[in-house]
mmCIF file of N, CA and C in Angstrom:
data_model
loop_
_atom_site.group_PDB
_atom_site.id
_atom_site.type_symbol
_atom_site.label_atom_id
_atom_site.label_comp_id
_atom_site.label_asym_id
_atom_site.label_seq_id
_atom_site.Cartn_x
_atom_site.Cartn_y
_atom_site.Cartn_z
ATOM 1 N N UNK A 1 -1.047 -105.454 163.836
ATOM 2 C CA UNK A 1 -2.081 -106.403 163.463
ATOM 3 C C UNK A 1 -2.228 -107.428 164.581
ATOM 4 N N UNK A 2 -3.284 -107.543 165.451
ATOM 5 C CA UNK A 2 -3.798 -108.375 166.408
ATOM 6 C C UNK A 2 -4.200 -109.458 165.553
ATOM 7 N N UNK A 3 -3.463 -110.663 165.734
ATOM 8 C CA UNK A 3 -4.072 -112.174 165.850
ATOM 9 C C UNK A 3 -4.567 -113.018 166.606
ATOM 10 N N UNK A 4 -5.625 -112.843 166.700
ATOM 11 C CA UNK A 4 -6.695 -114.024 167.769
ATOM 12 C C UNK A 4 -5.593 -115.658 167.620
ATOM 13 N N UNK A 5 -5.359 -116.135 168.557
ATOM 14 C CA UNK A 5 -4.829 -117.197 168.404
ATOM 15 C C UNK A 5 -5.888 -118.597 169.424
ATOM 16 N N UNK A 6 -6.052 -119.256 168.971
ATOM 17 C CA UNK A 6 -7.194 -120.790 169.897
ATOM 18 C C UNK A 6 -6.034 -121.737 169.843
ATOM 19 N N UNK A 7 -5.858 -122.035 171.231
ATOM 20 C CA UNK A 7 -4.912 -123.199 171.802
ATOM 21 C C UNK A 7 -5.313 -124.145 172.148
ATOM 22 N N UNK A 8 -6.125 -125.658 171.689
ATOM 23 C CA UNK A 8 -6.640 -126.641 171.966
ATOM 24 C C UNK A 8 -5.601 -127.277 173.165
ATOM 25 N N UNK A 9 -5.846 -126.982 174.521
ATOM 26 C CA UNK A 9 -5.653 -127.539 175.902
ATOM 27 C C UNK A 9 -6.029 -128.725 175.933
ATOM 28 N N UNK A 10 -6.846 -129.239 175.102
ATOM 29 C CA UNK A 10 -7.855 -131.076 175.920
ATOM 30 C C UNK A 10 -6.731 -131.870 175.770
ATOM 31 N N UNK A 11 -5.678 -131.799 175.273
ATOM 32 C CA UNK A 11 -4.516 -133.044 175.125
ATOM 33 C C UNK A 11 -4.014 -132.820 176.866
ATOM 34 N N UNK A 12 -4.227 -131.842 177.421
ATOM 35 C CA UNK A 12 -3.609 -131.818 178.603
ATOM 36 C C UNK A 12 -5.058 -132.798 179.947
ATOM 37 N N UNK A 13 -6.130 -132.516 179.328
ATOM 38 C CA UNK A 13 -6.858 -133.546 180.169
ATOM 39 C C UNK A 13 -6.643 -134.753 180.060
ATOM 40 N N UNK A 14 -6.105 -135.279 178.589
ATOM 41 C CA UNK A 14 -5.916 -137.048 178.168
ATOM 42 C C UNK A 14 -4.748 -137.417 179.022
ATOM 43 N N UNK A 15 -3.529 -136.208 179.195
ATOM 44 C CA UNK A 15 -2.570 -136.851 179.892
ATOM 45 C C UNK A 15 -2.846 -136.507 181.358
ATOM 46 N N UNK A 16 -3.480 -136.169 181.703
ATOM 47 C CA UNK A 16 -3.519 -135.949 183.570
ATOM 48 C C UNK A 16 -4.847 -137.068 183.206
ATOM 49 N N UNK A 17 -5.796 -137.830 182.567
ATOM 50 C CA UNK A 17 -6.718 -139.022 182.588
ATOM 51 C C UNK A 17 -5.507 -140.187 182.517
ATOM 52 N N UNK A 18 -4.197 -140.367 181.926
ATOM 53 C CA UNK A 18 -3.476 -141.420 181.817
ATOM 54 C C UNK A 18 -2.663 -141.299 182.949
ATOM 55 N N UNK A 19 -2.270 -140.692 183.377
ATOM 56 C CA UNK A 19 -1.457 -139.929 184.395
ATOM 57 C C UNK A 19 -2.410 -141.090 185.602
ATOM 58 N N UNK A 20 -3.479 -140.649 185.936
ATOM 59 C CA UNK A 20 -4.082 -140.832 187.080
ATOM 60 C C UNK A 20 -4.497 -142.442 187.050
ATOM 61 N N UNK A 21 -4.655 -142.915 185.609
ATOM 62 C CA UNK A 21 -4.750 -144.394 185.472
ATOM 63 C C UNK A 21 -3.459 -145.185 185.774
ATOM 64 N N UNK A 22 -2.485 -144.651 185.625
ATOM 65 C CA UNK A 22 -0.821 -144.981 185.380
ATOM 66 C C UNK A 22 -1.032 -144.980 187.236
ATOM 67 N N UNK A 23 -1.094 -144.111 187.699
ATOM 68 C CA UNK A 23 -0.917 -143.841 188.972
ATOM 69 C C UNK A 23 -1.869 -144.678 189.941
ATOM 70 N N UNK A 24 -3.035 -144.968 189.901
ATOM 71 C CA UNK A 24 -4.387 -145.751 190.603
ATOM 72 C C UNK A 24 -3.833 -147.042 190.415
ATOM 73 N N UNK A 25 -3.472 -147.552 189.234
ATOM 74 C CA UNK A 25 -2.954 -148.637 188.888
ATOM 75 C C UNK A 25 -1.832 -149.121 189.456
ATOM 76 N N UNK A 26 -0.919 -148.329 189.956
ATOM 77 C CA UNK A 26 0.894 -149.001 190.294
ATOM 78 C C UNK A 26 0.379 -149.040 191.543
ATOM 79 N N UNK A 27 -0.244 -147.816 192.366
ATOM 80 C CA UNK A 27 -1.166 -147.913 193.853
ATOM 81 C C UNK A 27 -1.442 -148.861 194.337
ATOM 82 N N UNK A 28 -2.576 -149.816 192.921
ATOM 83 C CA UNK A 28 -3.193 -150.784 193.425
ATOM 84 C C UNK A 28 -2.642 -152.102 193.211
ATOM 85 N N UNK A 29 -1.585 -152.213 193.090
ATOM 86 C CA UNK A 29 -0.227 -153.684 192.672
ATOM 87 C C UNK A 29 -1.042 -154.209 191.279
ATOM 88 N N UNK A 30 -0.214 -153.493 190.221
ATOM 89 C CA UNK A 30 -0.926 -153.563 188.497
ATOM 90 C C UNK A 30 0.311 -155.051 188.160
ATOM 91 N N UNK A 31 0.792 -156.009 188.997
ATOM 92 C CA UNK A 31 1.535 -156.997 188.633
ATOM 93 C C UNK A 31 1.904 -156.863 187.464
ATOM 94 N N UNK A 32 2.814 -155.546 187.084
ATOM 95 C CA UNK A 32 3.413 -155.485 185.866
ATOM 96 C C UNK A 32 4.989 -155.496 186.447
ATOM 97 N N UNK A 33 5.293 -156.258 187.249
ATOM 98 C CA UNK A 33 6.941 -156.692 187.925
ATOM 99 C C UNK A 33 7.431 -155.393 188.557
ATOM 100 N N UNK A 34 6.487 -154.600 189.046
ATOM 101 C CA UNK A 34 7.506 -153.720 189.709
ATOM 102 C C UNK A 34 6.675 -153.865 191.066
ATOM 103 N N UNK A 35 7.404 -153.901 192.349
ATOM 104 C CA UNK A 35 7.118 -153.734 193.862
ATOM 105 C C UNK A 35 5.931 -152.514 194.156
ATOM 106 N N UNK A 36 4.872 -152.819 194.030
ATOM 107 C CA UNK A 36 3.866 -151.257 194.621
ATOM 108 C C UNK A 36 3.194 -151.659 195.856
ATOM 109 N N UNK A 37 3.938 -152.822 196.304
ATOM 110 C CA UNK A 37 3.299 -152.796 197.736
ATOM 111 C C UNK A 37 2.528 -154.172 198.339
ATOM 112 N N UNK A 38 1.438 -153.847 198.033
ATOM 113 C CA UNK A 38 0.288 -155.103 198.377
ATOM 114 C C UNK A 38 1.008 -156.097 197.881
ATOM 115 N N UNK A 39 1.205 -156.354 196.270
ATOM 116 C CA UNK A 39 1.331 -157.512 195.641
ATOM 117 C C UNK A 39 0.195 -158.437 194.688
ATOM 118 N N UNK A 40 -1.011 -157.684 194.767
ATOM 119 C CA UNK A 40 -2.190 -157.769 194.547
ATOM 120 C C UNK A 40 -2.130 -157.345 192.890
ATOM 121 N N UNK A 41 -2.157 -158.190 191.934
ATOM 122 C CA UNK A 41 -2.024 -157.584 190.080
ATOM 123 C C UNK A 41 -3.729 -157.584 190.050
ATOM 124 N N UNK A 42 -3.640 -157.220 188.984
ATOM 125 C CA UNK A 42 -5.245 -156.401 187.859
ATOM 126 C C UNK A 42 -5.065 -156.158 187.167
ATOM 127 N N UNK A 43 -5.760 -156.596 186.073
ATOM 128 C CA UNK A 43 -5.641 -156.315 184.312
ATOM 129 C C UNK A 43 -5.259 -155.047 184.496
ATOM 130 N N UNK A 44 -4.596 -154.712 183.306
ATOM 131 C CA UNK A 44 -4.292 -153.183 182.612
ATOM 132 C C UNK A 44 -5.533 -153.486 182.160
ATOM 133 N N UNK A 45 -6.449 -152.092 181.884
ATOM 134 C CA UNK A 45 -7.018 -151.538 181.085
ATOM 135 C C UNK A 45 -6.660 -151.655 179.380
ATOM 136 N N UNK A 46 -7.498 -151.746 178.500
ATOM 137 C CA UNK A 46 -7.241 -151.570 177.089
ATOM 138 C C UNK A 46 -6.991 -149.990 176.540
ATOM 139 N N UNK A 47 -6.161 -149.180 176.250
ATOM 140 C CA UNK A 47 -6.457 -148.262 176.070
ATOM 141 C C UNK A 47 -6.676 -147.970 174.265
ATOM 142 N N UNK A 48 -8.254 -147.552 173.720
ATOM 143 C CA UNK A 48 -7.694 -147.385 172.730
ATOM 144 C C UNK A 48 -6.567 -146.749 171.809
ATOM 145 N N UNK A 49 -6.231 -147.803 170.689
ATOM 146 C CA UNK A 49 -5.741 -147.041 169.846
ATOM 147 C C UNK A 49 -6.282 -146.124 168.824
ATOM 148 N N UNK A 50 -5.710 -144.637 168.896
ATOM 149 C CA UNK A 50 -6.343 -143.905 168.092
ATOM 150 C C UNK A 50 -4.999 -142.314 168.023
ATOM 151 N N UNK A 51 -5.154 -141.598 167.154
ATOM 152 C CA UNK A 51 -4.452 -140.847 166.971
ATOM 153 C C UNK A 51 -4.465 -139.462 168.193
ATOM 154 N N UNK A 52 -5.643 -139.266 168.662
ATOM 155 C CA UNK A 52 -5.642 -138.475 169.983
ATOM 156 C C UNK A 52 -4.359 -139.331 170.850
ATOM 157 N N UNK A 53 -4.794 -140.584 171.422
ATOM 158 C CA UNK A 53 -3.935 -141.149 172.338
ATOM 159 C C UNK A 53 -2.826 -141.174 171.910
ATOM 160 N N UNK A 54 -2.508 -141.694 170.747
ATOM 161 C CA UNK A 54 -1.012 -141.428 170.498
ATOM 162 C C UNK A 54 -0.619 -140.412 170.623
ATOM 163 N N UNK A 55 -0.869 -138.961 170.099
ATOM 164 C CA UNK A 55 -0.281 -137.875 170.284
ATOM 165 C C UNK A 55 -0.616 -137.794 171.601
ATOM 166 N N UNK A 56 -1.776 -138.235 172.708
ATOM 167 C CA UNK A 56 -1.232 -137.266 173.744
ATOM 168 C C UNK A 56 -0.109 -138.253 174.598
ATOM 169 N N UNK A 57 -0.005 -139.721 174.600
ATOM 170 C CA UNK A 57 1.070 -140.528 174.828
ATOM 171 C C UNK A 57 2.289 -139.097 174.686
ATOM 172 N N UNK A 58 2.653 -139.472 173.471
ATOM 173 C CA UNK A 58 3.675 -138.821 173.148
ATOM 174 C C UNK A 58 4.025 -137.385 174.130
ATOM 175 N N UNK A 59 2.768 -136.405 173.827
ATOM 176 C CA UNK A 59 3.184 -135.355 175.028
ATOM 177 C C UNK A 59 3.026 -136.052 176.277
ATOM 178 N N UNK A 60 3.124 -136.748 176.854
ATOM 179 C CA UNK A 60 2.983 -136.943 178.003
ATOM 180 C C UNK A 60 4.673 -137.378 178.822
ATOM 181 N N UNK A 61 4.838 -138.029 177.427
ATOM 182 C CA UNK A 61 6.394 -138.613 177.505
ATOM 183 C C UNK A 61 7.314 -137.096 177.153
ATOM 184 N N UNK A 62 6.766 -136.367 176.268
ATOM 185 C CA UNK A 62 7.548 -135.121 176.445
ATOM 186 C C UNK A 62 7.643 -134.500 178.314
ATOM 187 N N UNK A 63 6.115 -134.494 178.551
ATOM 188 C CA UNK A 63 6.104 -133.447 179.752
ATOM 189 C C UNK A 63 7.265 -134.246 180.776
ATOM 190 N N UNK A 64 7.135 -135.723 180.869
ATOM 191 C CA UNK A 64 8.154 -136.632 181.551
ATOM 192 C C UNK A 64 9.461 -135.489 181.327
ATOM 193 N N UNK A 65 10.488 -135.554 180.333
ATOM 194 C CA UNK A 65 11.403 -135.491 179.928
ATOM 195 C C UNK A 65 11.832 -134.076 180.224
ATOM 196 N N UNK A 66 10.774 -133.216 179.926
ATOM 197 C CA UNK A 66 11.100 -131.852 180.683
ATOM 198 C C UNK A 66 10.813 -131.645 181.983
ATOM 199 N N UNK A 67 10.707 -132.409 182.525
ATOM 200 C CA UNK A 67 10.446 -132.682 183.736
ATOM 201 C C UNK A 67 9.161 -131.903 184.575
ATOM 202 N N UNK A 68 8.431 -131.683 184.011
ATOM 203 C CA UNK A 68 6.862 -131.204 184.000
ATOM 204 C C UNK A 68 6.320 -132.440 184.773
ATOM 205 N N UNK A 69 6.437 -133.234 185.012
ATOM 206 C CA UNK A 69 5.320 -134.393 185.385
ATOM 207 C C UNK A 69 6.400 -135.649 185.727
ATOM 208 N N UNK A 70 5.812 -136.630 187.181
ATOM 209 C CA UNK A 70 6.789 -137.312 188.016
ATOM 210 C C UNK A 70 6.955 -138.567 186.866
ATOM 211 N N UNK A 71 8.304 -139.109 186.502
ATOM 212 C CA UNK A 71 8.317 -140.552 185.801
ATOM 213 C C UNK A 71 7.337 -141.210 186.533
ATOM 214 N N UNK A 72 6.300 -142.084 185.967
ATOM 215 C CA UNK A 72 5.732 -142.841 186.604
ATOM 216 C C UNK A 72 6.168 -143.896 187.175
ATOM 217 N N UNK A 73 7.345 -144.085 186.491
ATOM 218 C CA UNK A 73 7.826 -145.601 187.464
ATOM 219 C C UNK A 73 9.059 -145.469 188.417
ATOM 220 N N UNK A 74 9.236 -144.081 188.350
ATOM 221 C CA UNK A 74 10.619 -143.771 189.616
ATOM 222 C C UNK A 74 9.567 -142.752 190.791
ATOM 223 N N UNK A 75 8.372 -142.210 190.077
ATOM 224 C CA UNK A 75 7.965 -141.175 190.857
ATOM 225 C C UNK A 75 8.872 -140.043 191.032
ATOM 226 N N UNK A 76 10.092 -140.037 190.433
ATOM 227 C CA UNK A 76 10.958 -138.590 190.801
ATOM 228 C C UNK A 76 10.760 -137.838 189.412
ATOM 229 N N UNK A 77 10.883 -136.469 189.622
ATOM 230 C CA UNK A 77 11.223 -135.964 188.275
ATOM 231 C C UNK A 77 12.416 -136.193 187.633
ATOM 232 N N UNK A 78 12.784 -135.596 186.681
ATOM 233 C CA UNK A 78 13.460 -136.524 185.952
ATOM 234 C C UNK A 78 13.796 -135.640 184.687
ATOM 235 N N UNK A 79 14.608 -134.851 184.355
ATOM 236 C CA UNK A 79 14.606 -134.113 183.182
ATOM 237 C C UNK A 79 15.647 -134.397 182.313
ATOM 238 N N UNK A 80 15.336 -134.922 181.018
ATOM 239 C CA UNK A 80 16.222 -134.735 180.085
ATOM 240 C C UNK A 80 16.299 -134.437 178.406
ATOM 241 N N UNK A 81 16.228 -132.996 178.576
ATOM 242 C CA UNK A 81 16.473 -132.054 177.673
ATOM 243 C C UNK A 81 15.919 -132.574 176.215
ATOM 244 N N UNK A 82 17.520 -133.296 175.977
ATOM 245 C CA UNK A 82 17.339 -133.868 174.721
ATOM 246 C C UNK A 82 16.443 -134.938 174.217
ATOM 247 N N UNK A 83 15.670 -135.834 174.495
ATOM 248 C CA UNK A 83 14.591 -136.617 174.619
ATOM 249 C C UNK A 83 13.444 -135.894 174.820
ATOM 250 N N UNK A 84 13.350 -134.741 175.218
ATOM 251 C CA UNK A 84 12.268 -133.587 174.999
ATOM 252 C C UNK A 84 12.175 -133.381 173.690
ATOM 253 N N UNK A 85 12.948 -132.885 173.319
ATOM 254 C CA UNK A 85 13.307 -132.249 172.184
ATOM 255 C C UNK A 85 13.156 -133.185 171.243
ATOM 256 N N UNK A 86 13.497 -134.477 171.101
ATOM 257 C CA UNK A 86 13.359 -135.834 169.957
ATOM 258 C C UNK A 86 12.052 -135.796 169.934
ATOM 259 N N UNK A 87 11.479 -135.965 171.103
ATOM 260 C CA UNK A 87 9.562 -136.037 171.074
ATOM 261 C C UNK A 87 8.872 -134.857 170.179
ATOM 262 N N UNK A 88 9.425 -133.862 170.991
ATOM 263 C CA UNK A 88 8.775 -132.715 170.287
ATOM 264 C C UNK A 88 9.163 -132.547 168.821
ATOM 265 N N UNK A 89 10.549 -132.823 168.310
ATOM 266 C CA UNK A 89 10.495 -132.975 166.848
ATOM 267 C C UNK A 89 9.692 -133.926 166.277
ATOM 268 N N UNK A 90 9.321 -135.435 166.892
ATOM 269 C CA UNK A 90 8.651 -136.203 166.195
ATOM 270 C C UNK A 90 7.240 -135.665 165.971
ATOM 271 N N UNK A 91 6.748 -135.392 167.036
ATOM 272 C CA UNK A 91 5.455 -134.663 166.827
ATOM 273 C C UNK A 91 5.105 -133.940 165.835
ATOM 274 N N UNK A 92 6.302 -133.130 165.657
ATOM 275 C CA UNK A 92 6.214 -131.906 164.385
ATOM 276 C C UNK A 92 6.502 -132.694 163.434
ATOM 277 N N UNK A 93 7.242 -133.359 163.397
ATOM 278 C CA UNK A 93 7.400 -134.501 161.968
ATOM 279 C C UNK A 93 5.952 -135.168 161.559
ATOM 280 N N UNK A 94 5.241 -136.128 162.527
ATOM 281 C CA UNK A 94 3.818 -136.346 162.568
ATOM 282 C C UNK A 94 2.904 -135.439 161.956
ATOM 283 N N UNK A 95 2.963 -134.044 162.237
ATOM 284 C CA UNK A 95 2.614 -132.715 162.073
ATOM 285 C C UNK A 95 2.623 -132.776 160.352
ATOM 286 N N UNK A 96 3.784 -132.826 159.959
ATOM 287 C CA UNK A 96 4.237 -132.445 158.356
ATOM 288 C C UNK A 96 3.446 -133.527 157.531
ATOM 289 N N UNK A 97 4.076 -135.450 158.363
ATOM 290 C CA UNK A 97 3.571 -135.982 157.492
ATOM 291 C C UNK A 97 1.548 -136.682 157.132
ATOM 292 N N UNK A 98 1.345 -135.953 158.092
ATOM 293 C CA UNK A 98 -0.019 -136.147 158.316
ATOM 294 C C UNK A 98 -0.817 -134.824 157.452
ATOM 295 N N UNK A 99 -0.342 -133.643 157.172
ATOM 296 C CA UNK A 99 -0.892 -132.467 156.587
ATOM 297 C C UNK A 99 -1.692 -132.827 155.679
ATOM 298 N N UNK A 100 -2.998 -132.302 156.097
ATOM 299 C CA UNK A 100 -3.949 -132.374 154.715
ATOM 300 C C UNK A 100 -4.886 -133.952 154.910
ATOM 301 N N UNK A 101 -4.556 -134.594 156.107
ATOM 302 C CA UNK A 101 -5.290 -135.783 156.380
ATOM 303 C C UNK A 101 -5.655 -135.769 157.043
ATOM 304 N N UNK A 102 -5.978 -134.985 158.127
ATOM 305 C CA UNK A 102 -6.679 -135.012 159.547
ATOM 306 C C UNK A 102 -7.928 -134.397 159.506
ATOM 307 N N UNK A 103 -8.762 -135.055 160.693
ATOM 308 C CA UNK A 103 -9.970 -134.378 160.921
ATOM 309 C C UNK A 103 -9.658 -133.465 161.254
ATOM 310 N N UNK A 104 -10.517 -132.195 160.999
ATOM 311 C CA UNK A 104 -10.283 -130.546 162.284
ATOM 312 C C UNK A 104 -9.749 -130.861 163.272
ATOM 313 N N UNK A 105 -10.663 -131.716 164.655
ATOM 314 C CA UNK A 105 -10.512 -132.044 165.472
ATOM 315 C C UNK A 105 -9.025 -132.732 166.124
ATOM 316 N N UNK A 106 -8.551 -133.755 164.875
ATOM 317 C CA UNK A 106 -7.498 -134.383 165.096
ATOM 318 C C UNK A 106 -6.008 -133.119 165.073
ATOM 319 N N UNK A 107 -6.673 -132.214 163.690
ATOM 320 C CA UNK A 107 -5.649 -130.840 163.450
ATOM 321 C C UNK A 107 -4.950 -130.048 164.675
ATOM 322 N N UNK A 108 -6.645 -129.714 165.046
ATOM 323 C CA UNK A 108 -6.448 -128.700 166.154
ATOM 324 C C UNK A 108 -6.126 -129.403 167.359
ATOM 325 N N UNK A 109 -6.280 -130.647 167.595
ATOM 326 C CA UNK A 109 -5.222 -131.230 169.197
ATOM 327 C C UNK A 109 -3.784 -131.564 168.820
ATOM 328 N N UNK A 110 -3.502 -132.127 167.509
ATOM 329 C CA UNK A 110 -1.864 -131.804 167.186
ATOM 330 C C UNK A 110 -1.020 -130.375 167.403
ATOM 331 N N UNK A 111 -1.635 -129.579 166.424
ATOM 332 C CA UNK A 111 -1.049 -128.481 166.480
ATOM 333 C C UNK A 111 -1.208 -127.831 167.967
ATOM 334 N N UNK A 112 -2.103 -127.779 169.104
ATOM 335 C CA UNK A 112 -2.452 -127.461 170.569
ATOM 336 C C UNK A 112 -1.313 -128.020 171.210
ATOM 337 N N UNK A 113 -0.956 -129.555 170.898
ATOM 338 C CA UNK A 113 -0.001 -130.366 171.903
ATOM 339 C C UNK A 113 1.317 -129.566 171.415
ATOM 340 N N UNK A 114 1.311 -129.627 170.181
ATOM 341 C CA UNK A 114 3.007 -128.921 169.350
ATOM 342 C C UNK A 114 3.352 -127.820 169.946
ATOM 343 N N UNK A 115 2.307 -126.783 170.452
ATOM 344 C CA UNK A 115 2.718 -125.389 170.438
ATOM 345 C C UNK A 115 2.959 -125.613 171.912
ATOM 346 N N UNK A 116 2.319 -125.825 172.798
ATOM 347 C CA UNK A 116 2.179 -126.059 173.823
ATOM 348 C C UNK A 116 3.687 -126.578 174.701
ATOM 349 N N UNK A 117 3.789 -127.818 173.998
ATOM 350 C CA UNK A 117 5.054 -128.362 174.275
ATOM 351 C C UNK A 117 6.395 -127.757 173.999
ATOM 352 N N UNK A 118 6.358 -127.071 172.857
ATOM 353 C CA UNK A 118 7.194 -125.669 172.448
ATOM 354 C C UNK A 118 7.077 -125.069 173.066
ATOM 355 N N UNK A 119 6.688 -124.304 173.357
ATOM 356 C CA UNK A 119 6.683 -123.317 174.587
ATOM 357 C C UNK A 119 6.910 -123.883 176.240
ATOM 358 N N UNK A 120 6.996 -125.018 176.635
ATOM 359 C CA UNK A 120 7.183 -125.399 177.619
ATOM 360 C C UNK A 120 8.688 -125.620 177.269
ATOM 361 N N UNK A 121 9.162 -126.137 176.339
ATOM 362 C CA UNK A 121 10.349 -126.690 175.969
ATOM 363 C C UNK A 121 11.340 -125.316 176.380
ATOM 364 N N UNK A 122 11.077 -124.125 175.590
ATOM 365 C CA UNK A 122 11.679 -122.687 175.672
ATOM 366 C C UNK A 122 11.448 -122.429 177.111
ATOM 367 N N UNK A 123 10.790 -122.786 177.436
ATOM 368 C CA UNK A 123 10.514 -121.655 179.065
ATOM 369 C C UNK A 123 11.618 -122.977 180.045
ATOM 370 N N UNK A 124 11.539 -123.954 179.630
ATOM 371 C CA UNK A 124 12.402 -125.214 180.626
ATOM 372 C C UNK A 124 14.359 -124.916 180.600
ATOM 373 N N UNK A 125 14.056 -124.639 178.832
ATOM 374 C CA UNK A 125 15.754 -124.552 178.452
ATOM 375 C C UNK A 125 15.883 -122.419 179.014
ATOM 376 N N UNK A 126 15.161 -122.491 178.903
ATOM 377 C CA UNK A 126 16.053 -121.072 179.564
ATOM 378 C C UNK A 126 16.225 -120.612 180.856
ATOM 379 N N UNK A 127 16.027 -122.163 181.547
ATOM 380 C CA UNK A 127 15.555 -121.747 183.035
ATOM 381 C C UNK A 127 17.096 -122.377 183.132
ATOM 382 N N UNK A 128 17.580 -123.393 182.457
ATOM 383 C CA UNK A 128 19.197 -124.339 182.587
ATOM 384 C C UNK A 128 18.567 -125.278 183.194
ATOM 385 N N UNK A 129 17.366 -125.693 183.248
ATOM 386 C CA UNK A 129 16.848 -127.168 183.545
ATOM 387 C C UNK A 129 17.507 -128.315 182.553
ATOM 388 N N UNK A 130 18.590 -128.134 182.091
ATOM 389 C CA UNK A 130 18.886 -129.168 180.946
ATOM 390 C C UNK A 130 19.741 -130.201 181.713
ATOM 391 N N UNK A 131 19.711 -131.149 181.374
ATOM 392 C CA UNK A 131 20.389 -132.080 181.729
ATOM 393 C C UNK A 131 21.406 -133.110 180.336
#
């Protein structure tokens, strides 16, 4: 029995859009106390709050942890296993206690980020990327 399966990817554009704000920003001396150079601060941006951003926050701090994507504030990668794994359970916890309340839309980018991150999680731990 073939199952068509649809993997909602757009949580991966929100975090390479925060990614690149996180990044333009420390570039351009975001006077949030860390050394980026010039010395030159600029408002943070407002980012809304909304349940997309939170969940893709959250994967984003997963991809950190599996070391998929540079800490933004060391610039090195940075992997650690278990803090993957806390994220990715919370998510799925989010997952359980949200059931039956979400828009489609909101459904299908949870469950996209969950599977997604699962499967990155398995392909990271069997490589002995664990820390």
């Amino acid at each position: 029995m073939d199952i068509d399966k649809s993997v909602d990817e757009s949580w991966k554009d929100a975090v390479a859009k925060d990614k690149e704000a996180v990044d333009a920003g420390h570039a351009e001396g975001c006077g949030c106390g860390h050394d980026h150079g010039d010395g030159h601060g600029h408002d943070h941006e407002e980012v809304e709050v909304n349940f997309f951003n939170y969940i893709a926050s959250m994967g984003y701090q997963a991809m950190i942890f599996l070391g998929e994507v540079p800490n933004p504030m060391t610039q090195k990668t940075e992997a650690n296993i278990r803090q993957a794994k806390f994220l990715i359970d919370t998510i799925a916890m989010v997952r359980e206690k949200t059931k039956n309340n979400l828009s489609a839309q909101e459904d299908q980018f949870l469950n996209g980020t969950l599977y997604e991150l699962q499967m990155k999680f398995v392909e990271v731990s069997s490589k002995g990327k664990i820390i």
